[in-house]
Amino acid sequence: MNYFPDEVLEHVFDFITSHKDRNSVSLVCKSWYKIERYSRQRVFIGNCYSISPERLIARFPGLKSLTLKGKPHFADFNLVPHDWGGFVYPWIKALAKSRIGLEELRLKRMVVSDESLELLSKSFVNFKSLVLVSCEGFTTDGLAAIAANCRFIRELDLQENEVDDHRGHWLSCFPESCTSLISLNFACLRGEVNLGALERLVSRSPNLKSLRLNRAVPLDTLQKLLMLAPQLVDLGIGSYVHDPFSEAYNKLKIAIQRCKSIRSLSGFLEVAPHCMSAIYPICGNLTFLNLSYAPGLHGNKLMKLIQHCRKLQRLWILDCIGDKGLGVVALTCKELQELRVFPSDPFGAGNAAVTEEGLVLVSAGCPKLNSLLYFCQQMTNAALITVAKNCPNFIRFRLCILDPIKPDPVTNQPLDEGFGAIVQSCKGLKRLSLSGLLTDQVFLYIGMYAEQLKMLSIAFAANSDKGMLYVLNGCKKLRKLEIRDCPFGDAALLEDVGKYETMRSLWMSSCEVTLGGCKSVAEKMPSLNVEIINESEQMEFNLDDKQKVDKLYLYRTLVGHRKDAPEYVWIL
Amino acid sequence: MAFEKDLNLDATELRLGLPGTSDESAKNQTPATLRSSNKRALPEESMSSNATASKNCDQETAPLTKAQVVGWPPIRSYRKNNLQPKKSEGEISGIYVKVSMDGAPYLRKIDLKVFKGYPELLKALEDMFKFKAGEYSEREGYNGSEFVPTYEDKDGDWMLVGDVPWEMFTNSCKKLRIMKGSEARGLGCVV
C-alpha cells in the first residue's frame, strides 16, 4: 500500500466522506494517518469538551468545516442549569489565531455570544456557512456582524435558537455586493424585520434555494418574495393570515404556482386554515412538511391538505391531527419515512388527540417508516407488537407517553413486551426512547436484541440495577445513555466502568447513585470527566459519600477537566 | 415469539427487588411527588396471577400530576414557548408580568391584559398585597402613601406606573415592583 504516492492515496481518501470511515482510515498505519489528517476538511465533534481546539487545529490543518455539540441532550428539557457550559468562544478564538481557513461552522446546544459571532465574521475570509441549532446567548447584533462581514456567506440557518431580538436592522447589514446566499432561515426570531431589506436581499440572491421566514413577515411580503425567488426548494412561511377573498390572496396563489421546485414546506406560524387551498398546487411535490408550529391547522382543513401530499417522506405535525388524521396520512403518504407527532397541549388535561390507534394505522399504511417521534396519550403492547411487525426498518424510535408511567390501559401491564417486540424486530435500531410503565424486563430485551443501538433515553423506568446492567452488558454499540428518575445505583454504575470509555457520555439524574460511587468511577477512569451538578441549597458540598447525587454527567475526554465549569458543577 | 401473552414470563423472570421491597413498601411509595423520592412504585412481583398484578399496578401507579415533573414531557423549551402564542406571555394577548413587593415573601403574577386602565390595575395590586397606593399626579407621583408602584420597562429602567398611556405601558412593562419607604422617595413619592 505504501507504494502509492501520497497524492494517489489522498485522492482515494477524497471519496471517503463519512466521519467514521475517515477515522478508521487514519488508524491503519502512520502514513495513512498523516495523509488523512492533512486532507481532512470536515470534522465532527460530538462533545466539545472531549477535545481542545488547539489539538484539533494541530491535527487537521486543512480544516474547513467544523461541527460542535455542547450541552447534554437533557439540557433541552431544562434539566441542565443555564450556565453549565458549552461556550463556543474559545473555539472561535483559537481558530481565528491559527491559519485555519474555516468555511463552515455548525453548532448544537452551545452558548454563542455576540462577541464570538463578531470574531467569527471578521476572522475567516472564506466563511460560507453558519448553522446554529438550539443555541443561545446571542442577539440580532451578532447576526448583523455575520451579515455585514462575511462577504461570501452562503448559508445562515438558525433553528430553534433563543435569540434576543433587537429588531430588524440586521437584515439590512447584508451589503449590496452580497449575492451568494443559498440558504436563509430566521424563523426562530421573534422580532420585526426590515421587509424592504429582505426583498432586496432575495432579489439579488439568484442561488437562493432555502428561505424560512419568521412570524413577522406578512403575507404580501411573502407573495413578493415568491415572485422574486420561484426557484426555491425549501420554504418556511411566517405569517399566513389573510382574507381568502382579497386581492393579496389571489396574487399569492399565482406566486405559489410558479414555485414548481418547492419540496419542503414549514412554518405557518400564524395560520388562517381556510386559506390552505392556495398551497395545494405545490403539495404534490412535497417531500417534507412541517406543521408542528401551526396549532391553528387541524380537523378537515388539515386532512384535506395532507391528502394532496402523496410524495411526502417526512411529516412533522401536532397531535391535533388526531388518530383519524393519521389514518389519512396512512392512506395518502405511501412514501413516508419519518413521522414526528408533537403535543399541542403538553400540560393539558388528557386532551392529547393521538393514541396507539393512530400509530398502528400509520405503520400499516406506510411500510417505509423508519423514524418516529410520537407524543401520545397512551400506548398498548398489542399496538407496539403490530407496529414492530409492520415496520421492521426503524432506525429511530422515540415514544413519549404524556403520563410517563402509564401502563397498557387495556391490560394494565407494563409496556415491556411492546418495546421488546420493537427491538427484536427492528434489527437496525440506532436510537430508542422509552416511556410508560416499564420494568427491568424491557431492559433485558434491549440488551439482548438491540445490537445496533447507539442512543438510549430512559425515564421513570425499571425496578432495580439489573435494568441498567442489561443495557450496559448487552448493547455493544451504545454511545449515549441518558437516564432520569430510575432506581439505578452504584452497583450498576460501577459494574463496568471501562464501558464508559467506549461511549460518548452518560447522564443520570434523580437516580440512586451516590457521591461515593461517582468518586469511584472518577478514580478508576482518569480518561473520563465525572461531573456532578448539585443545585440544592446546601452549597457546602458535604463530603458524605453516601449522599445521593442529583445529576451525574460523565463523558470521555482527551483533555482532562474543563476550566469553565460553574460553581455548582463538581468535576471529581 | 417470546412476546405472546400466554407465555408466563413472570415465572422465569430473575427478580432482584431493592432490599426491603414487599407489598407494603411498594404500596406506600406513590409516585405523586416524584421529585422528592427517587423510588418508583414497584409493580407486584411475588404473585404470578395477572389479575393481582394489574390490581396493584392500579393502586401504585396513579398518573403523575404533569405539572410536578420537571422536564416532562420532553419538549424543547423553544417549542414550548412558541407553540401556543395565544396563551403565553405574547405581544398580542395575555401579558403576564411578575409583581414583587418589598418585604413580601414571594412574588405574584398578573395578566395586564385583563385591566382596562391604571385605576383597575392599582386596585388589583392594592387588593393583592394589602396596601394603599396614594393619589397619582403627573407632577408629584404618588402622594400620601409609602408604597409606590413601579415597573421595569424594555430598556431595563425602573419607571413610575402611570406616566405613559396605558397601551404603551402594557407593551413595555416587563415586571412590576411595589417599592416601599425610603427607596420609593427617589421616584417622586411625596410622603
Short mmCIF file of C-alpha atoms in Angstrom, two decimals, chain A residues 361-519:
data_model
loop_
_atom_site.label_atom_id
_atom_site.label_comp_id
_atom_site.label_asym_id
_atom_site.label_seq_id
_atom_site.Cartn_x
_atom_site.Cartn_y
_atom_site.Cartn_z
CA LEU A 361 -52.69 2.96 11.18
CA VAL A 362 -49.55 4.72 10.01
CA SER A 363 -47.44 1.61 10.47
CA ALA A 364 -49.87 -0.37 8.36
CA GLY A 365 -50.11 2.20 5.59
CA CYS A 366 -46.51 3.36 5.45
CA PRO A 367 -44.16 0.41 5.25
CA LYS A 368 -41.11 2.59 4.64
CA LEU A 369 -41.43 4.23 8.03
CA ASN A 370 -38.03 4.23 9.72
CA SER A 371 -38.00 7.18 12.08
CA LEU A 372 -40.58 8.05 14.71
CA LEU A 373 -41.14 10.62 17.41
CA TYR A 374 -44.57 10.17 18.89
CA PHE A 375 -46.15 12.02 21.80
CA CYS A 376 -49.36 10.31 22.74
CA GLN A 377 -51.96 9.82 25.39
CA GLN A 378 -51.47 6.10 25.75
CA MET A 379 -49.92 3.03 24.20
CA THR A 380 -50.63 -0.69 24.31
CA ASN A 381 -48.41 -3.70 23.98
CA ALA A 382 -50.61 -5.06 21.24
CA ALA A 383 -50.17 -1.89 19.22
CA LEU A 384 -46.40 -1.90 19.62
CA ILE A 385 -46.23 -5.53 18.60
CA THR A 386 -48.24 -4.75 15.48
CA VAL A 387 -46.10 -1.75 14.67
CA ALA A 388 -42.97 -3.86 15.07
CA LYS A 389 -44.34 -6.38 12.62
CA ASN A 390 -45.44 -3.78 10.08
CA CYS A 391 -42.28 -1.68 10.20
CA PRO A 392 -39.11 -3.65 10.80
CA ASN A 393 -36.96 -0.85 9.43
CA PHE A 394 -36.98 1.56 12.32
CA ILE A 395 -33.69 3.36 12.86
CA ARG A 396 -35.12 5.83 15.36
CA PHE A 397 -38.00 5.02 17.65
CA ARG A 398 -38.96 7.58 20.26
CA LEU A 399 -42.18 7.17 22.11
CA CYS A 400 -43.37 9.63 24.68
CA ILE A 401 -46.49 8.87 26.61
CA LEU A 402 -47.55 12.09 28.29
CA ASP A 403 -48.03 10.32 31.59
CA PRO A 404 -44.59 8.75 31.85
CA ILE A 405 -45.51 5.71 33.92
CA LYS A 406 -48.78 4.82 32.33
CA PRO A 407 -49.29 1.10 31.79
CA ASP A 408 -51.08 -0.52 28.88
CA PRO A 409 -54.61 0.80 29.52
CA VAL A 410 -56.25 -2.34 28.17
CA THR A 411 -54.32 -4.94 30.14
CA ASN A 412 -52.79 -2.75 32.84
CA GLN A 413 -49.47 -4.39 32.15
CA PRO A 414 -46.14 -2.65 31.74
CA LEU A 415 -45.07 -1.95 28.18
CA ASP A 416 -42.09 -4.31 28.34
CA GLU A 417 -43.45 -6.70 25.75
CA GLY A 418 -44.31 -3.98 23.29
CA PHE A 419 -40.90 -2.37 23.34
CA GLY A 420 -39.36 -5.80 23.37
CA ALA A 421 -41.09 -6.51 20.09
CA ILE A 422 -39.74 -3.31 18.62
CA VAL A 423 -36.12 -4.09 19.47
CA GLN A 424 -36.41 -7.64 18.34
CA SER A 425 -37.96 -6.80 15.02
CA CYS A 426 -36.02 -3.67 14.15
CA LYS A 427 -32.54 -5.00 13.79
CA GLY A 428 -31.16 -1.69 12.60
CA LEU A 429 -32.44 0.36 15.52
CA LYS A 430 -29.95 3.05 16.48
CA ARG A 431 -31.93 5.31 18.72
CA LEU A 432 -34.61 4.47 21.25
CA SER A 433 -36.57 6.49 23.79
CA LEU A 434 -38.86 4.68 26.18
CA SER A 435 -41.80 5.74 28.27
CA GLY A 436 -44.79 4.25 30.01
CA LEU A 437 -44.74 1.77 32.82
CA LEU A 438 -41.62 -0.34 32.37
CA THR A 439 -39.86 -2.94 34.49
CA ASP A 440 -36.38 -4.46 34.30
CA GLN A 441 -37.75 -6.85 31.71
CA VAL A 442 -37.72 -4.35 28.88
CA PHE A 443 -34.04 -3.77 29.50
CA LEU A 444 -33.37 -7.46 29.30
CA TYR A 445 -34.89 -7.36 25.82
CA ILE A 446 -32.94 -4.28 24.86
CA GLY A 447 -29.67 -5.81 25.99
CA MET A 448 -30.47 -8.99 24.11
CA TYR A 449 -31.73 -7.62 20.82
CA ALA A 450 -30.73 -4.01 20.27
CA GLU A 451 -27.36 -4.74 18.77
CA GLN A 452 -27.04 -1.56 16.75
CA LEU A 453 -28.35 0.75 19.43
CA LYS A 454 -26.29 3.90 19.82
CA MET A 455 -28.51 6.12 21.91
CA LEU A 456 -30.96 5.21 24.64
CA SER A 457 -33.16 7.52 26.69
CA ILE A 458 -34.84 6.19 29.80
CA ALA A 459 -37.21 7.92 32.20
CA PHE A 460 -39.20 6.67 35.17
CA ALA A 461 -38.49 3.03 34.37
CA ALA A 462 -37.09 -0.18 35.81
CA ASN A 463 -37.18 -1.80 39.24
CA SER A 464 -33.54 -2.29 40.06
CA ASP A 465 -29.92 -2.08 38.99
CA LYS A 466 -30.46 -5.06 36.75
CA GLY A 467 -32.16 -2.85 34.21
CA MET A 468 -29.10 -0.71 33.67
CA LEU A 469 -26.82 -3.72 33.76
CA TYR A 470 -28.70 -5.49 31.00
CA VAL A 471 -28.17 -2.48 28.80
CA LEU A 472 -24.52 -1.88 29.61
CA ASN A 473 -23.68 -5.52 29.11
CA GLY A 474 -25.76 -6.10 26.03
CA CYS A 475 -25.61 -3.03 23.82
CA LYS A 476 -22.14 -3.17 22.38
CA LYS A 477 -22.52 -0.13 20.18
CA LEU A 478 -24.02 2.12 22.81
CA ARG A 479 -22.66 5.65 22.67
CA LYS A 480 -25.08 7.81 24.60
CA LEU A 481 -27.10 6.75 27.58
CA GLU A 482 -29.34 9.20 29.36
CA ILE A 483 -31.39 8.24 32.36
CA ARG A 484 -33.69 10.14 34.67
CA ASP A 485 -35.72 9.07 37.67
CA CYS A 486 -34.79 5.40 37.69
CA PRO A 487 -33.74 3.25 40.65
CA PHE A 488 -30.23 2.63 39.32
CA GLY A 489 -27.50 2.92 41.91
CA ASP A 490 -23.80 2.45 42.46
CA ALA A 491 -23.84 -1.27 41.78
CA ALA A 492 -24.98 -0.65 38.22
CA LEU A 493 -22.79 2.40 37.75
CA LEU A 494 -19.64 0.61 38.87
CA GLU A 495 -20.15 -2.77 37.27
CA ASP A 496 -18.10 -1.98 34.17
CA VAL A 497 -16.51 1.45 34.27
CA GLY A 498 -14.37 0.65 31.28
CA LYS A 499 -17.52 0.66 29.17
CA TYR A 500 -17.87 4.41 29.56
CA GLU A 501 -14.69 4.96 27.63
CA THR A 502 -16.36 3.35 24.63
CA MET A 503 -19.25 5.78 24.91
CA ARG A 504 -19.56 9.47 24.31
CA SER A 505 -21.43 10.17 27.54
CA LEU A 506 -23.67 9.01 30.35
CA TRP A 507 -26.31 11.13 32.05
CA MET A 508 -28.05 10.08 35.23
CA SER A 509 -30.38 12.35 37.16
CA SER A 510 -32.66 11.63 40.09
CA CYS A 511 -31.35 8.09 40.30
CA GLU A 512 -29.77 6.26 43.23
CA VAL A 513 -26.11 6.82 42.56
CA THR A 514 -24.10 8.28 45.41
CA LEU A 515 -21.18 10.64 45.66
CA GLY A 516 -19.02 7.72 46.70
CA GLY A 517 -19.98 5.76 43.62
CA CYS A 518 -19.19 8.68 41.35
CA LYS A 519 -15.86 9.25 43.04
#
